[in-house]
PDB file of C-alpha atoms in Angstrom:
ATOM      1  CA  MET M  21     -18.100 -21.970  -3.441  1.00 41.00           C
ATOM      2  CA  ARG M  22     -17.500 -18.462  -1.353  1.00 61.00           C
ATOM      3  CA  ALA M  23     -16.441 -15.618  -3.748  1.00 77.00           C
ATOM      4  CA  MET M  24     -12.818 -14.447  -2.902  1.00 92.00           C
ATOM      5  CA  GLN M  25     -12.739 -10.972  -1.354  1.00 97.00           C
ATOM      6  CA  VAL M  26     -10.086  -8.316  -2.681  1.00 98.00           C
ATOM      7  CA  LEU M  27      -8.733  -5.797  -0.685  1.00 98.00           C
ATOM      8  CA  TYR M  28      -7.787  -3.021  -3.045  1.00 98.00           C
ATOM      9  CA  THR M  29      -5.215  -1.186  -0.906  1.00 98.00           C
ATOM     10  CA  VAL M  30      -3.352   2.338  -1.442  1.00 98.00           C
ATOM     11  CA  ASP M  31      -0.521   3.578   0.685  1.00 98.00           C
ATOM     12  CA  THR M  32      -1.455   7.247   1.123  1.00 98.00           C
ATOM     13  CA  GLU M  33       1.493   9.388   1.851  1.00 98.00           C
ATOM     14  CA  LEU M  34       3.362  12.812   1.393  1.00 98.00           C
ATOM     15  CA  SER M  35       7.012  12.352  -0.248  1.00 96.00           C
ATOM     16  CA  LEU M  36       9.921  12.153   1.904  1.00 94.00           C
ATOM     17  CA  MET M  37      11.934  13.296  -0.902  1.00 93.00           C
ATOM     18  CA  MET M  38      10.037  16.439  -1.329  1.00 95.00           C
ATOM     19  CA  GLN M  39      10.442  17.162   2.275  1.00 95.00           C
ATOM     20  CA  LEU M  40      14.201  16.568   1.931  1.00 93.00           C
ATOM     21  CA  ARG M  41      14.077  19.073  -0.542  1.00 94.00           C
ATOM     22  CA  GLY M  42      12.541  21.895   1.538  1.00 93.00           C
ATOM     23  CA  ARG M  43       9.379  21.924  -0.585  1.00 95.00           C
ATOM     24  CA  THR M  44       6.325  23.395   1.345  1.00 96.00           C
ATOM     25  CA  PRO M  45       3.758  20.967   2.769  1.00 96.00           C
ATOM     26  CA  GLU M  46       1.371  22.303   0.326  1.00 97.00           C
ATOM     27  CA  ASP M  47       3.613  21.749  -2.444  1.00 97.00           C
ATOM     28  CA  ASN M  48       4.008  18.166  -1.209  1.00 97.00           C
ATOM     29  CA  TYR M  49       0.413  17.744  -0.870  1.00 98.00           C
ATOM     30  CA  ARG M  50      -0.392  18.576  -4.628  1.00 97.00           C
ATOM     31  CA  SER M  51       2.208  16.237  -5.760  1.00 97.00           C
ATOM     32  CA  ALA M  52       1.964  13.415  -3.767  1.00 98.00           C
ATOM     33  CA  ILE M  53      -1.708  13.381  -2.863  1.00 98.00           C
ATOM     34  CA  LEU M  54      -3.626  15.014  -5.678  1.00 98.00           C
ATOM     35  CA  GLY M  55      -1.297  14.031  -8.519  1.00 98.00           C
ATOM     36  CA  GLU M  56      -0.914  17.455 -10.109  1.00 97.00           C
ATOM     37  CA  THR M  57       0.948  17.605 -13.083  1.00 95.00           C
ATOM     38  CA  SER M  58       0.872  19.625 -16.470  1.00 92.00           C
ATOM     39  CA  ARG M  59      -0.907  16.988 -18.012  1.00 93.00           C
ATOM     40  CA  GLY M  60      -3.977  16.839 -15.271  1.00 95.00           C
ATOM     41  CA  ALA M  61      -3.817  15.495 -11.706  1.00 97.00           C
ATOM     42  CA  PHE M  62      -3.733  11.423 -11.128  1.00 98.00           C
ATOM     43  CA  GLY M  63      -3.567  11.229  -7.316  1.00 98.00           C
ATOM     44  CA  ILE M  64      -6.365  10.472  -5.010  1.00 98.00           C
ATOM     45  CA  PRO M  65      -8.991  12.287  -6.458  1.00 98.00           C
ATOM     46  CA  HIS M  66      -8.529  10.734  -9.740  1.00 98.00           C
ATOM     47  CA  GLN M  67      -8.023   7.424  -8.216  1.00 98.00           C
ATOM     48  CA  LEU M  68     -11.544   7.816  -6.251  1.00 98.00           C
ATOM     49  CA  ASP M  69     -13.132   8.736  -9.400  1.00 98.00           C
ATOM     50  CA  ARG M  70     -12.084   5.593 -11.124  1.00 98.00           C
ATOM     51  CA  LEU M  71     -13.123   3.013  -7.915  1.00 98.00           C
ATOM     52  CA  ASP M  72     -16.363   4.785  -7.664  1.00 98.00           C
ATOM     53  CA  ALA M  73     -16.853   4.624 -11.391  1.00 98.00           C
ATOM     54  CA  HIS M  74     -16.908   0.884 -10.907  1.00 98.00           C
ATOM     55  CA  GLY M  75     -18.590   0.290  -7.833  1.00 97.00           C
ATOM     56  CA  LEU M  76     -15.155  -0.263  -6.264  1.00 97.00           C
ATOM     57  CA  LYS M  77     -14.130   0.192  -2.522  1.00 97.00           C
ATOM     58  CA  GLY M  78     -10.504   1.005  -1.578  1.00 98.00           C
ATOM     59  CA  VAL M  79      -8.720   0.752   1.599  1.00 98.00           C
ATOM     60  CA  PHE M  80      -6.440   3.918   1.982  1.00 98.00           C
ATOM     61  CA  PHE M  81      -3.603   3.491   4.355  1.00 98.00           C
ATOM     62  CA  VAL M  82      -3.149   7.237   5.468  1.00 98.00           C
ATOM     63  CA  GLU M  83       0.534   8.007   7.076  1.00 98.00           C
ATOM     64  CA  ALA M  84      -0.044   9.788  10.016  1.00 98.00           C
ATOM     65  CA  LEU M  85       3.254  10.201  11.976  1.00 98.00           C
ATOM     66  CA  HIS M  86       4.204  13.420   9.590  1.00 97.00           C
ATOM     67  CA  THR M  87       1.928  15.237  11.836  1.00 97.00           C
ATOM     68  CA  ALA M  88       4.898  15.293  14.421  1.00 96.00           C
ATOM     69  CA  THR M  89       6.905  17.284  12.083  1.00 95.00           C
ATOM     70  CA  ILE M  90       4.670  19.133  10.228  1.00 96.00           C
ATOM     71  CA  GLY M  91       1.386  19.364  12.135  1.00 96.00           C
ATOM     72  CA  ASP M  92      -2.223  18.046  11.618  1.00 97.00           C
ATOM     73  CA  ASP M  93      -3.463  20.225   8.968  1.00 96.00           C
ATOM     74  CA  MET M  94      -2.318  17.980   5.745  1.00 97.00           C
ATOM     75  CA  LEU M  95      -3.497  14.538   7.420  1.00 98.00           C
ATOM     76  CA  LYS M  96      -7.098  15.950   8.153  1.00 98.00           C
ATOM     77  CA  ARG M  97      -7.260  17.146   4.400  1.00 98.00           C
ATOM     78  CA  ILE M  98      -6.317  13.701   3.282  1.00 98.00           C
ATOM     79  CA  VAL M  99      -8.533  12.086   5.569  1.00 98.00           C
ATOM     80  CA  ASP M 100     -11.570  14.094   4.528  1.00 98.00           C
ATOM     81  CA  LEU M 101     -10.803  13.536   0.903  1.00 98.00           C
ATOM     82  CA  ILE M 102     -11.096   9.822   1.249  1.00 98.00           C
ATOM     83  CA  ALA M 103     -13.786   9.151   4.214  1.00 97.00           C
ATOM     84  CA  THR M 104     -16.723  11.850   2.585  1.00 97.00           C
ATOM     85  CA  ARG M 105     -16.258   9.761  -0.655  1.00 97.00           C
ATOM     86  CA  GLY M 106     -16.785   6.514   1.428  1.00 96.00           C
ATOM     87  CA  HIS M 107     -13.628   4.413   1.384  1.00 98.00           C
ATOM     88  CA  GLU M 108     -12.112   2.923   4.294  1.00 98.00           C
ATOM     89  CA  VAL M 109      -9.010   5.077   5.689  1.00 98.00           C
ATOM     90  CA  GLN M 110      -6.486   2.889   7.858  1.00 98.00           C
ATOM     91  CA  LEU M 111      -2.957   3.923   9.384  1.00 98.00           C
ATOM     92  CA  HIS M 112       0.281   3.663   7.781  1.00 98.00           C
ATOM     93  CA  CYS M 113       3.478   5.206   9.492  1.00 98.00           C
ATOM     94  CA  HIS M 114       6.873   6.066   7.901  1.00 98.00           C
ATOM     95  CA  ILE M 115       9.222   6.894  10.965  1.00 97.00           C
ATOM     96  CA  GLU M 116      11.773   8.763   8.535  1.00 97.00           C
ATOM     97  CA  TRP M 117       9.393  11.849   9.297  1.00 97.00           C
ATOM     98  CA  LEU M 118      11.096  11.981  12.679  1.00 97.00           C
ATOM     99  CA  TRP M 119      14.264  12.755  10.653  1.00 96.00           C
ATOM    100  CA  PHE M 120      12.898  16.065  10.452  1.00 94.00           C
ATOM    101  CA  HIS M 121      11.478  16.705  14.040  1.00 93.00           C
ATOM    102  CA  ASP M 122      13.125  19.247  15.961  1.00 91.00           C
ATOM    103  CA  GLY M 123      12.977  17.969  19.421  1.00 90.00           C
ATOM    104  CA  ALA M 124      13.801  14.702  21.402  1.00 89.00           C
ATOM    105  CA  MET M 125      11.902  12.771  19.156  1.00 92.00           C
ATOM    106  CA  ARG M 126      14.185  13.130  16.470  1.00 95.00           C
ATOM    107  CA  LEU M 127      15.504  10.165  14.781  1.00 96.00           C
ATOM    108  CA  PRO M 128      19.335   9.969  13.290  1.00 95.00           C
ATOM    109  CA  ARG M 129      19.111   8.625   9.264  1.00 94.00           C
ATOM    110  CA  GLU M 130      19.823   5.173   9.394  1.00 94.00           C
ATOM    111  CA  LYS M 131      16.698   4.556  11.339  1.00 95.00           C
ATOM    112  CA  GLN M 132      14.548   3.993   8.301  1.00 95.00           C
ATOM    113  CA  SER M 133      12.278   1.400   9.522  1.00 97.00           C
ATOM    114  CA  LEU M 134      10.199   0.269  12.686  1.00 98.00           C
ATOM    115  CA  THR M 135      12.275  -2.893  12.630  1.00 97.00           C
ATOM    116  CA  HIS M 136      15.403  -0.417  13.745  1.00 97.00           C
ATOM    117  CA  LEU M 137      13.602   0.572  16.692  1.00 97.00           C
ATOM    118  CA  THR M 138      12.794  -1.459  20.364  1.00 97.00           C
ATOM    119  CA  LEU M 139       9.177  -2.544  21.046  1.00 98.00           C
ATOM    120  CA  ALA M 140       9.117   0.180  23.337  1.00 98.00           C
ATOM    121  CA  GLU M 141       9.960   2.623  21.021  1.00 97.00           C
ATOM    122  CA  GLN M 142       7.691   0.919  18.404  1.00 98.00           C
ATOM    123  CA  THR M 143       4.666   1.270  20.478  1.00 98.00           C
ATOM    124  CA  GLU M 144       5.257   4.646  21.642  1.00 97.00           C
ATOM    125  CA  LEU M 145       5.518   5.929  17.610  1.00 98.00           C
ATOM    126  CA  LEU M 146       2.690   3.996  16.615  1.00 98.00           C
ATOM    127  CA  GLY M 147       0.703   5.031  19.496  1.00 98.00           C
ATOM    128  CA  ILE M 148       1.444   8.846  18.388  1.00 98.00           C
ATOM    129  CA  ALA M 149       0.560   8.075  14.840  1.00 98.00           C
ATOM    130  CA  LYS M 150      -2.834   6.372  15.801  1.00 98.00           C
ATOM    131  CA  THR M 151      -3.705   9.278  17.971  1.00 98.00           C
ATOM    132  CA  ALA M 152      -2.970  11.765  15.202  1.00 98.00           C
ATOM    133  CA  LEU M 153      -5.437   9.785  12.903  1.00 98.00           C
ATOM    134  CA  GLU M 154      -7.861   9.629  15.605  1.00 98.00           C
ATOM    135  CA  ARG M 155      -7.861  13.370  15.552  1.00 98.00           C
ATOM    136  CA  ALA M 156      -8.531  13.655  12.127  1.00 98.00           C
ATOM    137  CA  GLY M 157     -11.718  11.619  12.450  1.00 97.00           C
ATOM    138  CA  VAL M 158     -10.444   8.009  12.217  1.00 98.00           C
ATOM    139  CA  ARG M 159      -9.984   5.010  14.718  1.00 98.00           C
ATOM    140  CA  PRO M 160      -7.988   2.776  12.784  1.00 98.00           C
ATOM    141  CA  THR M 161      -8.175  -0.941  13.066  1.00 98.00           C
ATOM    142  CA  ALA M 162      -5.684  -2.081  10.232  1.00 98.00           C
ATOM    143  CA  PHE M 163      -1.769  -0.921   9.745  1.00 98.00           C
ATOM    144  CA  ARG M 164       0.733  -0.949   6.701  1.00 98.00           C
ATOM    145  CA  ALA M 165       4.330  -0.084   7.737  1.00 98.00           C
ATOM    146  CA  GLY M 166       6.318   2.178   5.817  1.00 98.00           C
ATOM    147  CA  ASN M 167       8.718   0.079   3.417  1.00 97.00           C
ATOM    148  CA  TYR M 168       6.883  -2.841   4.738  1.00 98.00           C
ATOM    149  CA  GLY M 169       9.350  -2.578   7.720  1.00 98.00           C
ATOM    150  CA  ALA M 170       7.879  -4.658  10.199  1.00 98.00           C
ATOM    151  CA  ASN M 171       8.606  -7.488  12.662  1.00 98.00           C
ATOM    152  CA  ASP M 172       7.001  -9.266  15.490  1.00 98.00           C
ATOM    153  CA  GLU M 173       7.637  -6.686  17.886  1.00 98.00           C
ATOM    154  CA  THR M 174       5.544  -4.524  15.518  1.00 98.00           C
ATOM    155  CA  VAL M 175       2.831  -6.974  15.837  1.00 98.00           C
ATOM    156  CA  LYS M 176       3.041  -7.080  19.465  1.00 98.00           C
ATOM    157  CA  ALA M 177       2.937  -3.091  19.651  1.00 98.00           C
ATOM    158  CA  LEU M 178      -0.040  -3.323  17.331  1.00 98.00           C
ATOM    159  CA  ALA M 179      -1.859  -5.835  19.917  1.00 98.00           C
ATOM    160  CA  SER M 180      -1.315  -3.394  22.577  1.00 98.00           C
ATOM    161  CA  LEU M 181      -2.586  -0.512  20.583  1.00 98.00           C
ATOM    162  CA  GLY M 182      -5.989  -2.426  19.953  1.00 98.00           C
ATOM    163  CA  ILE M 183      -4.999  -2.598  16.174  1.00 98.00           C
ATOM    164  CA  GLU M 184      -6.525  -5.956  14.771  1.00 98.00           C
ATOM    165  CA  TRP M 185      -5.233  -6.224  11.712  1.00 98.00           C
ATOM    166  CA  ASP M 186      -1.715  -6.141   9.998  1.00 98.00           C
ATOM    167  CA  SER M 187      -0.929  -5.751   6.308  1.00 98.00           C
ATOM    168  CA  SER M 188       3.106  -5.133   6.053  1.00 98.00           C
ATOM    169  CA  TYR M 189       4.167  -8.565   5.363  1.00 97.00           C
ATOM    170  CA  ASN M 190       5.362  -8.621   2.151  1.00 97.00           C
ATOM    171  CA  ARG M 191       7.064 -11.881   0.726  1.00 96.00           C
ATOM    172  CA  THR M 192       9.106  -9.856  -1.920  1.00 96.00           C
ATOM    173  CA  SER M 193      10.727  -6.785   0.537  1.00 96.00           C
ATOM    174  CA  ALA M 194      14.113  -7.411   2.277  1.00 94.00           C
ATOM    175  CA  ASP M 195      12.388  -4.965   4.831  1.00 95.00           C
ATOM    176  CA  SER M 196       9.582  -7.720   6.100  1.00 96.00           C
ATOM    177  CA  HIS M 197      10.750  -9.613   8.914  1.00 96.00           C
ATOM    178  CA  ILE M 198       7.566 -10.749  10.656  1.00 97.00           C
ATOM    179  CA  ASP M 199       7.921 -14.468  11.229  1.00 94.00           C
ATOM    180  CA  VAL M 200       5.486 -16.217   8.868  1.00 92.00           C
ATOM    181  CA  ASP M 201       6.187 -18.450   6.358  1.00 91.00           C
ATOM    182  CA  PRO M 202       7.313 -16.888   3.247  1.00 89.00           C
ATOM    183  CA  ALA M 203       4.935 -19.363   1.455  1.00 87.00           C
ATOM    184  CA  THR M 204       2.067 -18.043   3.344  1.00 89.00           C
ATOM    185  CA  ILE M 205      -0.617 -16.307   1.491  1.00 91.00           C
ATOM    186  CA  ARG M 206      -3.773 -16.345   3.237  1.00 92.00           C
ATOM    187  CA  PRO M 207      -4.104 -14.327   6.682  1.00 96.00           C
ATOM    188  CA  VAL M 208      -2.525 -15.725   9.861  1.00 95.00           C
ATOM    189  CA  LEU M 209      -2.862 -14.718  13.363  1.00 95.00           C
ATOM    190  CA  ARG M 210      -0.199 -13.578  14.886  1.00 94.00           C
ATOM    191  CA  ASP M 211      -0.034 -12.502  18.755  1.00 95.00           C
ATOM    192  CA  GLY M 212      -3.618 -11.335  18.530  1.00 95.00           C
ATOM    193  CA  VAL M 213      -3.235  -9.394  15.495  1.00 98.00           C
ATOM    194  CA  VAL M 214      -4.724 -11.003  11.818  1.00 98.00           C
ATOM    195  CA  GLU M 215      -1.430 -10.560   9.674  1.00 97.00           C
ATOM    196  CA  VAL M 216      -3.141 -10.143   6.055  1.00 97.00           C
ATOM    197  CA  PRO M 217      -0.040 -10.608   3.504  1.00 97.00           C
ATOM    198  CA  VAL M 218       0.050  -8.444   0.338  1.00 98.00           C
ATOM    199  CA  SER M 219      -0.487 -11.123  -2.726  1.00 97.00           C
ATOM    200  CA  TRP M 220       2.300 -12.719  -4.651  1.00 97.00           C
ATOM    201  CA  PHE M 221       2.566 -15.152  -7.461  1.00 97.00           C
ATOM    202  CA  MET M 222       5.581 -17.099  -9.217  1.00 97.00           C
ATOM    203  CA  ASP M 223       6.483 -14.608 -12.114  1.00 96.00           C
ATOM    204  CA  ARG M 224       9.121 -17.386 -13.194  1.00 94.00           C
ATOM    205  CA  PRO M 225      10.965 -20.457 -11.027  1.00 93.00           C
ATOM    206  CA  GLY M 226      12.476 -19.166  -7.766  1.00 93.00           C
ATOM    207  CA  SER M 227      11.088 -15.868  -8.372  1.00 95.00           C
ATOM    208  CA  ALA M 228       8.063 -14.182  -6.482  1.00 96.00           C
ATOM    209  CA  ARG M 229       6.246 -10.826  -7.605  1.00 97.00           C
ATOM    210  CA  HIS M 230       4.322  -9.153  -5.211  1.00 97.00           C
ATOM    211  CA  ALA M 231       0.539  -7.661  -6.412  1.00 98.00           C
ATOM    212  CA  GLN M 232       1.636  -4.004  -6.737  1.00 98.00           C
ATOM    213  CA  LEU M 233       0.120  -1.654  -9.619  1.00 97.00           C
ATOM    214  CA  CYS M 234       3.399  -0.823 -10.780  1.00 96.00           C
ATOM    215  CA  ALA M 235       4.883  -4.219 -10.463  1.00 97.00           C
ATOM    216  CA  ALA M 236       2.462  -6.283 -12.268  1.00 97.00           C
ATOM    217  CA  SER M 237       0.791  -6.198 -16.056  1.00 97.00           C
ATOM    218  CA  ALA M 238      -2.919  -6.305 -16.268  1.00 97.00           C
ATOM    219  CA  VAL M 239      -2.311  -9.533 -17.994  1.00 97.00           C
ATOM    220  CA  GLU M 240      -0.398 -10.987 -14.814  1.00 98.00           C
ATOM    221  CA  PHE M 241      -3.243  -9.841 -12.479  1.00 97.00           C
ATOM    222  CA  ALA M 242      -5.819 -11.426 -14.603  1.00 97.00           C
ATOM    223  CA  HIS M 243      -4.312 -14.594 -14.559  1.00 97.00           C
ATOM    224  CA  ALA M 244      -3.557 -14.289 -10.694  1.00 97.00           C
ATOM    225  CA  LEU M 245      -6.681 -13.113  -9.887  1.00 96.00           C
ATOM    226  CA  ASN M 246      -8.507 -15.865 -12.033  1.00 96.00           C
ATOM    227  CA  ARG M 247      -6.177 -18.661 -10.429  1.00 96.00           C
ATOM    228  CA  ALA M 248      -6.718 -17.338  -6.940  1.00 95.00           C
ATOM    229  CA  HIS M 249     -10.518 -17.460  -7.115  1.00 94.00           C
ATOM    230  CA  ALA M 250     -10.344 -21.236  -8.783  1.00 94.00           C
ATOM    231  CA  ALA M 251      -7.954 -21.988  -5.632  1.00 93.00           C
ATOM    232  CA  ALA M 252     -10.535 -20.737  -3.175  1.00 92.00           C
ATOM    233  CA  HIS M 253      -8.293 -18.127  -1.983  1.00 94.00           C
ATOM    234  CA  PRO M 254     -10.269 -16.447   0.707  1.00 94.00           C
ATOM    235  CA  LEU M 255      -8.589 -12.947   0.227  1.00 96.00           C
ATOM    236  CA  PHE M 256      -6.599 -11.247  -2.611  1.00 97.00           C
ATOM    237  CA  THR M 257      -4.353  -7.990  -1.434  1.00 98.00           C
ATOM    238  CA  ILE M 258      -3.368  -5.620  -3.919  1.00 98.00           C
ATOM    239  CA  VAL M 259      -0.951  -2.521  -3.165  1.00 98.00           C
ATOM    240  CA  SER M 260      -1.011   0.724  -4.680  1.00 98.00           C
ATOM    241  CA  HIS M 261       0.235   4.135  -3.843  1.00 98.00           C
ATOM    242  CA  SER M 262      -1.239   7.529  -4.072  1.00 98.00           C
ATOM    243  CA  PHE M 263       1.249   8.437  -6.582  1.00 97.00           C
ATOM    244  CA  GLU M 264       1.526   5.106  -8.284  1.00 97.00           C
ATOM    245  CA  LEU M 265      -0.222   6.630 -11.579  1.00 98.00           C
ATOM    246  CA  LEU M 266       2.790   8.861 -12.067  1.00 97.00           C
ATOM    247  CA  ASN M 267       6.303   8.513 -13.241  1.00 96.00           C
ATOM    248  CA  ARG M 268       8.759   8.656 -10.739  1.00 93.00           C
ATOM    249  CA  ALA M 269       9.779  12.321 -11.164  1.00 92.00           C
ATOM    250  CA  ARG M 270       6.187  12.915 -10.622  1.00 93.00           C
ATOM    251  CA  THR M 271       5.798  15.556 -13.487  1.00 94.00           C
ATOM    252  CA  ARG M 272       3.544  13.250 -15.832  1.00 95.00           C
ATOM    253  CA  PRO M 273       1.097  10.707 -15.662  1.00 96.00           C
ATOM    254  CA  HIS M 274       2.676   7.136 -16.548  1.00 97.00           C
ATOM    255  CA  PRO M 275       0.061   5.861 -19.504  1.00 96.00           C
ATOM    256  CA  PHE M 276       0.700   2.325 -19.099  1.00 97.00           C
ATOM    257  CA  VAL M 277       0.086   2.702 -15.482  1.00 97.00           C
ATOM    258  CA  VAL M 278      -3.110   4.691 -15.909  1.00 98.00           C
ATOM    259  CA  ARG M 279      -4.585   2.446 -18.322  1.00 98.00           C
ATOM    260  CA  ARG M 280      -3.322  -0.663 -16.275  1.00 98.00           C
ATOM    261  CA  PHE M 281      -5.305   0.936 -13.177  1.00 98.00           C
ATOM    262  CA  GLU M 282      -8.513   1.232 -15.440  1.00 98.00           C
ATOM    263  CA  ARG M 283      -8.008  -1.997 -16.620  1.00 98.00           C
ATOM    264  CA  LEU M 284      -7.751  -3.534 -13.239  1.00 98.00           C
ATOM    265  CA  CYS M 285     -10.769  -1.731 -12.191  1.00 98.00           C
ATOM    266  CA  GLU M 286     -12.769  -3.664 -15.259  1.00 97.00           C
ATOM    267  CA  MET M 287     -11.285  -6.730 -13.965  1.00 96.00           C
ATOM    268  CA  LEU M 288     -12.559  -6.301 -10.409  1.00 97.00           C
ATOM    269  CA  ALA M 289     -15.715  -4.940 -11.293  1.00 96.00           C
ATOM    270  CA  ALA M 290     -16.609  -8.019 -13.459  1.00 94.00           C
ATOM    271  CA  ALA M 291     -15.072 -10.406 -11.373  1.00 89.00           C
ATOM    272  CA  PRO M 292     -17.272 -12.826  -8.880  1.00 86.00           C
ATOM    273  CA  ALA M 293     -14.486 -11.529  -6.110  1.00 84.00           C
ATOM    274  CA  ALA M 294     -15.767  -8.503  -4.213  1.00 91.00           C
ATOM    275  CA  THR M 295     -13.564  -5.614  -3.321  1.00 96.00           C
ATOM    276  CA  VAL M 296     -14.119  -5.070   0.679  1.00 97.00           C
ATOM    277  CA  GLY M 297     -12.456  -2.919   3.438  1.00 98.00           C
ATOM    278  CA  PHE M 298     -10.886  -4.510   6.494  1.00 98.00           C
ATOM    279  CA  ARG M 299     -14.285  -3.483   8.482  1.00 97.00           C
ATOM    280  CA  ASP M 300     -16.182  -5.810   6.450  1.00 97.00           C
ATOM    281  CA  LEU M 301     -13.698  -8.796   7.238  1.00 96.00           C
ATOM    282  CA  ASP M 302     -14.535 -11.807   9.401  1.00 94.00           C
ATOM    283  CA  ALA M 303     -11.102 -12.714  11.083  1.00 94.00           C
ATOM    284  CA  ARG M 304     -12.230 -15.841  12.527  1.00 91.00           C
ATOM    285  CA  GLU M 305     -13.596 -17.055   9.204  1.00 91.00           C
ATOM    286  CA  LEU M 306     -10.439 -16.007   7.476  1.00 93.00           C
ATOM    287  CA  THR M 307      -7.650 -17.443   9.525  1.00 91.00           C
ATOM    288  CA  ARG M 308      -9.612 -21.010  10.217  1.00 88.00           C
ATOM    289  CA  HIS M 309      -9.467 -20.893   6.338  1.00 81.00           C
ATOM    290  CA  GLY M 310      -7.274 -24.036   5.546  1.00 83.00           C
ATOM    291  CA  PRO M 311      -3.846 -23.583   3.425  1.00 86.00           C
ATOM    292  CA  VAL M 312      -3.716 -22.610  -0.193  1.00 91.00           C
ATOM    293  CA  PRO M 313      -1.913 -23.384  -3.268  1.00 93.00           C
ATOM    294  CA  PRO M 314       0.450 -20.663  -4.714  1.00 93.00           C
ATOM    295  CA  ILE M 315       0.031 -19.095  -8.200  1.00 96.00           C
ATOM    296  CA  ARG M 316       2.057 -19.828 -11.006  1.00 96.00           C
ATOM    297  CA  SER M 317       2.534 -17.629 -13.819  1.00 96.00           C
ATOM    298  CA  ASN M 318       4.856 -18.208 -16.759  1.00 95.00           C
ATOM    299  CA  LEU M 319       7.708 -16.834 -18.533  1.00 95.00           C
ATOM    300  CA  ALA M 320       5.699 -15.323 -21.608  1.00 95.00           C
ATOM    301  CA  ARG M 321       3.636 -13.018 -19.157  1.00 96.00           C
ATOM    302  CA  THR M 322       6.534 -12.316 -17.196  1.00 96.00           C
ATOM    303  CA  GLY M 323       8.348 -11.310 -20.488  1.00 96.00           C
ATOM    304  CA  LEU M 324       5.744  -9.361 -21.623  1.00 95.00           C
ATOM    305  CA  ARG M 325       5.585  -7.418 -18.651  1.00 97.00           C
ATOM    306  CA  MET M 326       9.351  -7.030 -18.621  1.00 96.00           C
ATOM    307  CA  ALA M 327       9.199  -5.536 -22.465  1.00 96.00           C
ATOM    308  CA  GLU M 328       6.290  -3.363 -21.280  1.00 94.00           C
ATOM    309  CA  GLN M 329       8.371  -1.747 -18.286  1.00 93.00           C
ATOM    310  CA  ALA M 330      11.438  -1.296 -20.833  1.00 95.00           C
ATOM    311  CA  ILE M 331       9.133   0.807 -23.254  1.00 95.00           C
ATOM    312  CA  GLY M 332       7.675   2.721 -20.188  1.00 94.00           C
ATOM    313  CA  ASN M 333      10.979   3.648 -18.635  1.00 92.00           C
ATOM    314  CA  PHE M 334      12.208   4.835 -21.930  1.00 93.00           C
ATOM    315  CA  LEU M 335       9.284   6.735 -22.905  1.00 92.00           C
ATOM    316  CA  TYR M 336       7.996   8.355 -19.336  1.00 90.00           C
ATOM    317  CA  GLU M 337      11.028   7.512 -16.800  1.00 88.00           C
ATOM    318  CA  ARG M 338      13.913   9.798 -18.296  1.00 79.00           C
ATOM    319  CA  GLU M 339      13.044  12.831 -16.544  1.00 73.00           C
ATOM    320  CA  ALA M 340      15.130  13.386 -13.136  1.00 60.00           C
ATOM    321  CA  ALA M 341      13.473  12.753 -10.163  1.00 55.00           C
TER     322      ALA M 341
END
């Protein structure tokens, strides 16, 4: 049996909240990208260090549309930070950055995701973001929409721009409107683009839980990875963020999530699964793979995770964001 492949993906983005509050781009970079706190830095450099220590590859979806509002400097710094360490950079896009544009591209606040735009508008904005990433030194082949807010028009726009892979579909997100079977776990071909859903598991009857670092416990990740491998899933896609190891107020690291990240790195390093980038994947092989069964956890694991989250919220999330 071929070893399962794992995409460890990190949505890497400056904070829209900090922009709304009038913080400088430099402050934003130090908080949302470097993850600086009075207790140390736990952003992208820390995450790269831990991935490297375990011999793992990360895929960093880097938000690029902010360049239309604040220029190219921050994007170039973010890309260099990741690419010089040998990890993969791909394209991420939050259209909310155009709320702050002072010209014709300005969007009203009710436009919060690509799904609120026409095909022509999506194609234009995605083209602007793609070109910005290319100016920073990367030709993207894969994309993830901000807020998972993508639809079939998004996929068509990506195809027209030569983007081969999309990983915007998240079954658990109300903003995901790509027309695929909600039970889909494996990659599927849509309008010439390979759709790579965020992985998920059933954490209790009728409830799907997506495989995000802050959303599932280490025990749940261990079970899901083992079951996916045993059931011959071709690919398992995990989501994280540049600021995922911090509390919501971004004032301190969240010890539970920091430990979970380290434990996940240990699992992935020891597993038969290989962490890969999109440039390592074979689209033909993945899309011809047959259906795979869903992963089911149990109420005991779910209950333990909910208890852990409640304790973590009480200890580390009581500060105002």
